[in-house]
Structures are given as structure tokens and as C-alpha cells.
Short mmCIF file of C-alpha atoms in Angstrom, two decimals:
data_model
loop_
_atom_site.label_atom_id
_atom_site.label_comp_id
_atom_site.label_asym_id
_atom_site.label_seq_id
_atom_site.Cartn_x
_atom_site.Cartn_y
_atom_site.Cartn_z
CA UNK B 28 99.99 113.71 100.68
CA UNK B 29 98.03 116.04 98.22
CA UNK B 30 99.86 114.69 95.24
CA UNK B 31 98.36 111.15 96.43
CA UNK B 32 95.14 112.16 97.14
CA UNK B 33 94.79 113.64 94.00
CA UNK B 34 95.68 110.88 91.77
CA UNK B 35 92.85 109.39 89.91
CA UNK B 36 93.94 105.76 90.57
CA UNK B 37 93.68 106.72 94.13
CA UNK B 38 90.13 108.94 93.87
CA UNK B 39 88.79 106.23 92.50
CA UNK B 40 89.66 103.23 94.70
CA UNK B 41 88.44 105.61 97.87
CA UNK B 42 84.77 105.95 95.63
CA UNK B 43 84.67 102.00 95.47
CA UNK B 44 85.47 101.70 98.90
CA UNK B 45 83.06 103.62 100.24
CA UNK B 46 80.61 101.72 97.56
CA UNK B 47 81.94 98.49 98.46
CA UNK B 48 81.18 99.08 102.37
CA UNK B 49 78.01 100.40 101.95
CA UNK B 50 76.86 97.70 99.78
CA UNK B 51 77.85 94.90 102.22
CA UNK B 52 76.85 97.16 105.25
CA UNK B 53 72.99 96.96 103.48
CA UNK B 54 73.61 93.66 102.56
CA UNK B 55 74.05 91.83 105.68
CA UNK B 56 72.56 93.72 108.03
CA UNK B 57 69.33 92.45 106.45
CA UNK B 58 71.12 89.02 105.74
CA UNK B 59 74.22 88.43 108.04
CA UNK B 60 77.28 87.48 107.38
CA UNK B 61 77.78 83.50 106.18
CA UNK B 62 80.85 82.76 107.69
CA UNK B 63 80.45 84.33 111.14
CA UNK B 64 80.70 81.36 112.35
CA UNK B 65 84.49 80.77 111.27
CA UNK B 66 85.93 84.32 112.93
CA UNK B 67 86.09 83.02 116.76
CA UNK B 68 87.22 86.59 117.70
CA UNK B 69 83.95 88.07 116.66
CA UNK B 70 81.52 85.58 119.44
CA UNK B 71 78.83 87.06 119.99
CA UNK B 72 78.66 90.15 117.60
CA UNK B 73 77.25 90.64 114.36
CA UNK B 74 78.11 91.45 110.87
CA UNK B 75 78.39 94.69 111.50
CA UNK B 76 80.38 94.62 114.16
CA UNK B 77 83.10 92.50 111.58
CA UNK B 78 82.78 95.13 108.97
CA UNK B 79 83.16 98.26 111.29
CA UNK B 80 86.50 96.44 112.84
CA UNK B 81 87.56 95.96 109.21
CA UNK B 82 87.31 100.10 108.77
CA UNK B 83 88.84 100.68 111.88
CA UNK B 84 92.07 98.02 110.88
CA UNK B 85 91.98 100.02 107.52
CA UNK B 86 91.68 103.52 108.95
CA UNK B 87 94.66 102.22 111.58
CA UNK B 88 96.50 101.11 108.32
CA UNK B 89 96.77 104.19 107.15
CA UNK B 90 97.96 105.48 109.73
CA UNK B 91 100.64 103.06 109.58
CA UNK B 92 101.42 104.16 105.91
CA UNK B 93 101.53 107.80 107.23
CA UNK B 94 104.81 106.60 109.09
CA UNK B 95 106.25 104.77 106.73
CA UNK B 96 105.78 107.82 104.53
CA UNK B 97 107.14 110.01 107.08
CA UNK B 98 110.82 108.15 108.13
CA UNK B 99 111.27 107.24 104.26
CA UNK B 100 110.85 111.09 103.25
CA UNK B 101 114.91 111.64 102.68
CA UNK B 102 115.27 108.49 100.94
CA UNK B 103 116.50 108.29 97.56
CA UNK B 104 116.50 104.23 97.41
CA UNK B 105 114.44 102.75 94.60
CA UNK B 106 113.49 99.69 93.38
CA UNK B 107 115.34 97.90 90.20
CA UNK B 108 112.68 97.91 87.44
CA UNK B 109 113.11 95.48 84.63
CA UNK B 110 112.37 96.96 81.28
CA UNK B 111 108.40 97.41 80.45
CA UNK B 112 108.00 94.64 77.63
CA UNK B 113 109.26 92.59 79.39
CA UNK B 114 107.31 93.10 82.41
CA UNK B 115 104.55 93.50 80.31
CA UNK B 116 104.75 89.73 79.75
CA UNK B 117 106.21 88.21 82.94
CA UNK B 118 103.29 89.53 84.41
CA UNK B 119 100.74 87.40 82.47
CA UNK B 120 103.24 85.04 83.25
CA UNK B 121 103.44 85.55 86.80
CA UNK B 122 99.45 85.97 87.60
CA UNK B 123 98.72 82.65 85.27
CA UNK B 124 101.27 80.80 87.73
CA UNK B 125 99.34 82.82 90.56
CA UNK B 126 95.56 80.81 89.08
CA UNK B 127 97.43 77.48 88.73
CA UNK B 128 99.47 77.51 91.87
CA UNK B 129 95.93 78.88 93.92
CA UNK B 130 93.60 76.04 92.60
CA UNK B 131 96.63 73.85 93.28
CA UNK B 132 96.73 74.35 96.15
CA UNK B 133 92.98 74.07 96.87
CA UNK B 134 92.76 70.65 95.06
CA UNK B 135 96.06 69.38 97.21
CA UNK B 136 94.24 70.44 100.68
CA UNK B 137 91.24 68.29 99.42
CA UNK B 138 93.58 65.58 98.43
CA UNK B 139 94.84 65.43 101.87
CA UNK B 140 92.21 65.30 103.48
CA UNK B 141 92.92 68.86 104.98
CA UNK B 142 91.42 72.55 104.81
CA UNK B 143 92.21 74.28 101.13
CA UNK B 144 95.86 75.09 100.82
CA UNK B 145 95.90 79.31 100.84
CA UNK B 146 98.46 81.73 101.89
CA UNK B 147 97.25 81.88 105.53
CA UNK B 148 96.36 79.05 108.03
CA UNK B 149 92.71 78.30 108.89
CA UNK B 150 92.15 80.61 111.47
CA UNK B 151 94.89 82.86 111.00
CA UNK B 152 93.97 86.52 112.65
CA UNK B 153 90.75 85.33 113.75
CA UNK B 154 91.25 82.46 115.70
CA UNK B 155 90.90 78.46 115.70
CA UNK B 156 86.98 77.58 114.22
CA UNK B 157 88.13 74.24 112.87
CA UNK B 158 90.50 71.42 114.12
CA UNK B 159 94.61 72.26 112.74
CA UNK B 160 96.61 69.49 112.74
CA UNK B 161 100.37 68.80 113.03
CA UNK B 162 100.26 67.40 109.48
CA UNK B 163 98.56 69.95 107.91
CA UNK B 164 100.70 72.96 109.01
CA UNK B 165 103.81 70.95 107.56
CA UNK B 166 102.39 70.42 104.26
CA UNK B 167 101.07 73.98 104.07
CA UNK B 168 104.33 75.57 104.69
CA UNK B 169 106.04 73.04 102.57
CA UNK B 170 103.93 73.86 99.72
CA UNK B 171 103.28 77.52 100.14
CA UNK B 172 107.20 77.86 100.11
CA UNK B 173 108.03 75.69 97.19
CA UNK B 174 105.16 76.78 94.51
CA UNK B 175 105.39 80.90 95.51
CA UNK B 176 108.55 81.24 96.66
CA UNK B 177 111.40 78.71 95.47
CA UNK B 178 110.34 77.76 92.53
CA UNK B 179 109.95 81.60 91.00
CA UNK B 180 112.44 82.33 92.59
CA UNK B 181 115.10 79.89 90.76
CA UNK B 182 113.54 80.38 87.63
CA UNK B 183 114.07 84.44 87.98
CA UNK B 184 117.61 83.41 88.93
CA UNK B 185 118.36 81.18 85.50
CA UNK B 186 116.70 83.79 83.66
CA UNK B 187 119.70 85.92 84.89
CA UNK B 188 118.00 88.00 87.73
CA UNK B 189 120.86 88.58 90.40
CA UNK B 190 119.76 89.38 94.24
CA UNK B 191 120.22 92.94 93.67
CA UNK B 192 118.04 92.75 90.14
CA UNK B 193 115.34 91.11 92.70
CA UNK B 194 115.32 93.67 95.23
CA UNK B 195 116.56 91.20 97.93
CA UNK B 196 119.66 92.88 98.93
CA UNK B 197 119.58 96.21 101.01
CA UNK B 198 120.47 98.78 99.57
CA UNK B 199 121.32 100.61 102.77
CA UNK B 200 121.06 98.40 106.04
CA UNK B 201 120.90 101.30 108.42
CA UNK B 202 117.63 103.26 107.54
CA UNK B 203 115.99 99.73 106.62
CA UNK B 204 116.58 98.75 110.08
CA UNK B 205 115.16 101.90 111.87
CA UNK B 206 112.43 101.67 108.97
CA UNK B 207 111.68 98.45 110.16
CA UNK B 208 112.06 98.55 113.97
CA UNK B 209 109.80 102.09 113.61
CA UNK B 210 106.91 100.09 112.04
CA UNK B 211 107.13 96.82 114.24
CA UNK B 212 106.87 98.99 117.18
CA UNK B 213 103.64 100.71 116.32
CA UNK B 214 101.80 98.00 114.33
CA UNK B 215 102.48 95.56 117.59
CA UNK B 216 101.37 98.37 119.92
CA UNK B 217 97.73 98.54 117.94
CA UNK B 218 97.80 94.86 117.55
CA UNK B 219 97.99 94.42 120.82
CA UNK B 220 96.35 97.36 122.13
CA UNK B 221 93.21 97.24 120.10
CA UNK B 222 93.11 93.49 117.93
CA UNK B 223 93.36 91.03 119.90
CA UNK B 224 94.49 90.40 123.93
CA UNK B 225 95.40 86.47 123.56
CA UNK B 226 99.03 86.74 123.83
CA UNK B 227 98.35 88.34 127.12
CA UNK B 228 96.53 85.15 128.06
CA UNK B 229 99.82 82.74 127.24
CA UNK B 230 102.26 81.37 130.10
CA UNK B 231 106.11 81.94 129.22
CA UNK B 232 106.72 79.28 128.06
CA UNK B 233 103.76 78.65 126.13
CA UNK B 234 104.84 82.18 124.59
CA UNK B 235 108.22 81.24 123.80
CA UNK B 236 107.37 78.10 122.43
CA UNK B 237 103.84 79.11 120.79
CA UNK B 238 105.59 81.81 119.52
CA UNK B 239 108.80 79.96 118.01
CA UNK B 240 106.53 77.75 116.13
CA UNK B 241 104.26 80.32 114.55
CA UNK B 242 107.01 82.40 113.33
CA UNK B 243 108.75 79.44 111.52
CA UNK B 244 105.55 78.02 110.34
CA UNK B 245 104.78 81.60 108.93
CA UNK B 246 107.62 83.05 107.67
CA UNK B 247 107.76 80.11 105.33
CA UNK B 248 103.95 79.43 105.25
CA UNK B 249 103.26 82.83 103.96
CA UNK B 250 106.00 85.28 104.92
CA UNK B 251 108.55 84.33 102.06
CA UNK B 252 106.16 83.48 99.54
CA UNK B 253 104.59 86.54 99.55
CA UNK B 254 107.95 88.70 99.96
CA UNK B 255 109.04 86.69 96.63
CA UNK B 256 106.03 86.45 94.29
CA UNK B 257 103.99 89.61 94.84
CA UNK B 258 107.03 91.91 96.25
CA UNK B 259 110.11 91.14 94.41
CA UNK B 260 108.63 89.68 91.17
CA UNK B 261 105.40 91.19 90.39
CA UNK B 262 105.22 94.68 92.43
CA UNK B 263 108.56 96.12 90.42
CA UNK B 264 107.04 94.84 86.90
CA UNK B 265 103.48 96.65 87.88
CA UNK B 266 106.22 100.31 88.56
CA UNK B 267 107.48 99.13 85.07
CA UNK B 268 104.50 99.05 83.16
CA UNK B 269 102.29 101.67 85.07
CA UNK B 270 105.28 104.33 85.39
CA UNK B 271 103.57 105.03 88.53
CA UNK B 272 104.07 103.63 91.96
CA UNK B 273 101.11 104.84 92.97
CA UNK B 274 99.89 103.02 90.89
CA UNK B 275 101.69 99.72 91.65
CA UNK B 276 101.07 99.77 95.13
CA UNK B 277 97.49 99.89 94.72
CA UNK B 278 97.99 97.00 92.15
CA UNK B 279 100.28 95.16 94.78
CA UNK B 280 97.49 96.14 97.36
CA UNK B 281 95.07 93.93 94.71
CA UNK B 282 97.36 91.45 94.26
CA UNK B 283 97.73 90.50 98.31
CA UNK B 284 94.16 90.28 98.58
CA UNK B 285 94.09 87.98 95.66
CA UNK B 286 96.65 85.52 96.76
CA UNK B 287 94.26 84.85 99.81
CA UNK B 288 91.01 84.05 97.55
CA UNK B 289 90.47 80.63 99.51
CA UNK B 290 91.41 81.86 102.97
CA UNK B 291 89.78 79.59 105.45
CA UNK B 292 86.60 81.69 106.79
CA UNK B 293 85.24 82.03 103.29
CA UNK B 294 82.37 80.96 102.03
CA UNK B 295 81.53 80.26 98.04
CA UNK B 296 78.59 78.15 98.36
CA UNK B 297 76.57 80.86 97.47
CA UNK B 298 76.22 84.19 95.12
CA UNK B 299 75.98 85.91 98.59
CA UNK B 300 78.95 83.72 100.27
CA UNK B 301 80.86 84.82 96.97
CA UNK B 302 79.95 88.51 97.26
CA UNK B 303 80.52 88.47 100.82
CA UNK B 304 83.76 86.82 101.10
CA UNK B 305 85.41 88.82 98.07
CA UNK B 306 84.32 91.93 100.00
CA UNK B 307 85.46 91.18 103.01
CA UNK B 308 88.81 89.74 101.76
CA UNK B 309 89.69 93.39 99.61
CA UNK B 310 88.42 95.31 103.22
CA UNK B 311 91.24 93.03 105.14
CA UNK B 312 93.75 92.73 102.82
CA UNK B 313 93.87 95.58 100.12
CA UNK B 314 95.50 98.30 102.58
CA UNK B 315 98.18 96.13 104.22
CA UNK B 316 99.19 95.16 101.00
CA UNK B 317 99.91 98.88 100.05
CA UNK B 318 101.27 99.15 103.06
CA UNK B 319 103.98 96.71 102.31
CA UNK B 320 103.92 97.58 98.91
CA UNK B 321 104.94 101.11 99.59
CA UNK B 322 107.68 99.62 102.73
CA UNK B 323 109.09 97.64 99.68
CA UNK B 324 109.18 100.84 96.95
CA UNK B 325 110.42 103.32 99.50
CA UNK B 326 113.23 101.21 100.81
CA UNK B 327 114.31 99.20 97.75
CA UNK B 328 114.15 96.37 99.89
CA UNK B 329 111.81 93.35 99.62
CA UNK B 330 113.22 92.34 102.89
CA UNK B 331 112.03 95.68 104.88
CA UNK B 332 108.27 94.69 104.84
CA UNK B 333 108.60 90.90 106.09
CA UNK B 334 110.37 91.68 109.00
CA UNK B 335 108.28 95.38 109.32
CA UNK B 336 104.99 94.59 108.68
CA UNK B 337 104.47 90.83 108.51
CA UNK B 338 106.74 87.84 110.07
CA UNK B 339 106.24 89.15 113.76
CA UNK B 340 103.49 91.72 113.56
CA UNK B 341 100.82 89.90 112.99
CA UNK B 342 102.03 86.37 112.62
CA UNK B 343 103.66 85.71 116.23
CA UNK B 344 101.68 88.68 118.40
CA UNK B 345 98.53 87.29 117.14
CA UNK B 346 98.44 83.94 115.99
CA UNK B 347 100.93 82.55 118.61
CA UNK B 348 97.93 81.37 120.91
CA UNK B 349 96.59 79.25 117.32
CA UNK B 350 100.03 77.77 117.51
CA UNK B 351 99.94 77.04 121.83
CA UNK B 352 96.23 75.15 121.13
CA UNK B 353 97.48 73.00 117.63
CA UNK B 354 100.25 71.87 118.84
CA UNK B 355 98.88 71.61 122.57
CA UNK B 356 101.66 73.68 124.34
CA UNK B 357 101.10 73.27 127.84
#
């Protein structure tokens, strides 16, 4: 832990996150937050109360990384790392698909008629502000898991990546299972215990069923995109040409909050919308994604942090009752 803290990469993302929260603490308690409107879970509160529940998921995050750290300490696993010119370029590659594939998927929502295609459901986390229908979760998951997951993935493969060269076999089944079973456990426990109470609120079989459908509709709506494109393609070509995973992960943390740029709650119609939403997307995002950044580097495994940190916990436990109310489970 002292060798971490005392990384430079690492001082100096702690300095702008303190910066970054103070700024839009000042900023909207004088102004409010624009999209309060679209976070269901937060009725009734202010901005404020959003941005200290975003420090509190961060501060539990890292408490989350603190176990991961602690059952992969023996482990001697690592990643496979393709050479650092040419992960130098597949990178520009890969984050130039990344632009395309996001305002792609914005223009196709519009197209149809439906929210902005992103890498979460509107009202994913925070609950339902805006009608979801049947339609629109198929074509999200269709496209989501053809333009970030398939398609790289098949052109990796012809380029004459194996599974193993893509960190998508195990590279020992045993301690990624109690790796990921330690994990689930907790992170549902704080979901649960401290997030959000809907699943509580669920019949059986509106859980089972509720439940069914927003683990399929996840896992390949965002669940296997993400495990491809950010955590087997781009995450071991940031340990390439960093030399650091350190480094990386905070890169791969970046990278995660990125791939969510037109999640459904923000707002861009405004400097302040822009500033706002950008902030509040790097508080929500940037520490899971070193959390499964440093699940995938400490295992070897892309696998370990879909079924860890991301298919179940928090796709079923909490946005299973967005599932029961689109699809009007009774």
C-alpha cells in the first residue's frame, strides 16, 4: 500500500479528486445539479446529497480494492502483454473505434426513435426517470455486443490473438473462483446494505424473473463489451506502453468512465450540464473501473471481474426492479 500511495500517477489523481469535488461541491450548491431530475433514487435530496453518496460509493470502492489486493497477494498470475509498438498503435486504434462506435451509437438511439445508445440502460443504478421499452433494450444489447465486443473481438482473433493472448482463459480456475465469490459477497452486501433496498421490495417471482432478464440484457448490454474492449484489448496494451500497472489501471479506471460519456442522466445542453455531467461520470465510474482493472491484472483473467464485480453485483441486485417495471413483471 505505501508503494501505491506513493506513486506520482496516483498522488496526483487523489489532488484532482479532491479538486474535482470541491469544484462541483461550490458549484452546485449555489446552482444545483441539472439532471436531478433523471436519478429517481435521489427524490427529494439535493445535489449534495448525490455528490456525498458518490464519495461514500468511492470511499466503499476502495475498500473493495483493499480485498482484492489482499486474497491476490500470493499470486504470481499476470496478464499477456503484447509488445509496446504495437500497443502503442492499437491503442489509437482502439480509442478511435471507441469515438466512432460512441457517437454511433448516439446517432442510432436517435434514429430509432429511442434514448442514446451508451454502455448502460437509461436508468441503470439510479432508477427508471424515462419510459424503457421492450424494443429498445433489444437493440441496445444487440448493438452494444456487436460494435464493443464481437466485432474487436474477431478482428483481434484474425490478427492472430489466441484466447490465452486475450486474457480470456484462466490461468488458474481455483483462486479466480474464490477471487470472485470473495468480491461478489461483499460488493452485494454494501449494495444491498447501503445503495439501494428495491430488490427487497420484489415478489419471487418477480425476482426470479426481473432478475433473469436483467442479467441477460446486461451481461451482453454492457457486461461483455466492456470485459472485451477496455479489459482484454486496451487495459494489457496501456501495462505495455506505461510499464506500470499502476499506471494502467488508473488509465483503465479513465477509460470505463469514458465509455459511458452519453449515459442517460446526463445533461450537455449546457457549459454547466457539460461540466457537471463529466464530473459526476469520473466520481461514479473512475474507481470501479480500477477496481476491475486491478481484478483483471491480478488474476490474469478478463473473466474474474465480470462475474466479480459487474454481471450480478450491480446489474441484477440493483437494476432487477428496472427490469420487473419495463417489462411489467407482475
Amino acid at each position: 500500500m505505501k508503494g501505491i500511495l506513493t506513486n506520482k500517477p496516483v498522488q496526483v489523481t487523489i489532488l484532482s479528486w479532491i479538486a474535482l469535488s470541491t469544484l462541483l461541491g461550490l458549484t452546485i450548491s449555489n446552482r444545483g445539479l441539472p439532471f436531478l431530475d433523471r436519478l429517481p433514487i435521489f427524490h427529494g435530496q439535493s445535489g449534495l446529497d448525490v455528490l456525498k453518496s458518490a464519495q461514500l460509493n468511492a470511499a466503499f470502492g476502495l475498500v473493495i480494492l483493499g480485498l482484492v489486493l489482499l486474497v491476490t497477494r500470493s499470486r504470481r498470475e499476470k496478464l499477456s502483454v503484447p509488445g509496446r509498438v504495437t500497443s502503442n498503435r492499437e491503442i489509437k486504434y482502439l480509442l478511435a473505434y471507441l469515438v466512432v462506435a460512441q457517437m454511433a451509437g448516439y446517432t442510432v438511439g436517435r434514429l430509432l426513435g429511442i434514448h442514446p445508445i451508451s454502455l448502460h440502460l437509461p436508468g441503470t443504478l439510479f432508477g427508471l426517470y424515462d419510459r424503457v421499452s421492450r424494443f429498445e433494450v433489444m437493440m441496445w444489447s444487440v448493438f452494444n455486443v456487436v460494435v464493443y465486443a464481437a466485432l474487436p473481438y474477431l478482428y483481434f482473433r484474425r490478427k492472430g490473438y489466441t484466447n490465452t493472448a486475450l486474457n480470456l482463459r484462466s490461468k488458474n480456475p481455483r483462486r479466480d473462483y474464490v477471487l470472485i465469490a470473495s468480491v461478489l459477497v461483499v460488493e452485494g452486501i454494501g449494495e444491498l446494505g447501503g445503495f439501494s433496498h428495491a430488490l427487497f421490495g420484489l415478489t419471487p417471482h418477480q425476482f426470479v424473473v426481473g432478475g433473469s432478464l436483467a442479467f441477460v440484457a446486461n451481461l451482453f448490454g454492457t457486461g461483455l463489451p466492456i470485459m472485451v474492449f477496455v479489459y482484454a484489448l486496451l487495459l494489457p496494451r496501456y501495462i505495455a506502453v506505461t510499464g506500470s500497472p499502476i499506471t494502467a489501471a488508473l488509465l483503465g479506471g479513465c477509460t470505463y468512465a469514458l465509455v459511458h460519456f452519453f449515459e442517460g442522466w446526463t445533461d450537455y445542453t449546457s457549459f454547466f450540464g457539460l461540466f457537471t455531467s463529466i464530473g459526476f461520470l469520473i466520481l461514479q465510474y473512475f474507481v470501479p473501473g480500477i477496481i476491475k482493472s486491478t481484478l483483471t491484472i491480478r488474476s490474469g483473467n478478463a473473466w474474474v471481474h465480470l462475474w466479480g464485480y459487474h454481471a450480478i453485483a450491480p446489474h441484477v441486485l440493483i437494476d432487477a426492479p428496472n427490469f420487473v417495471e419495463m417489462f411489467d413483471v407482475k
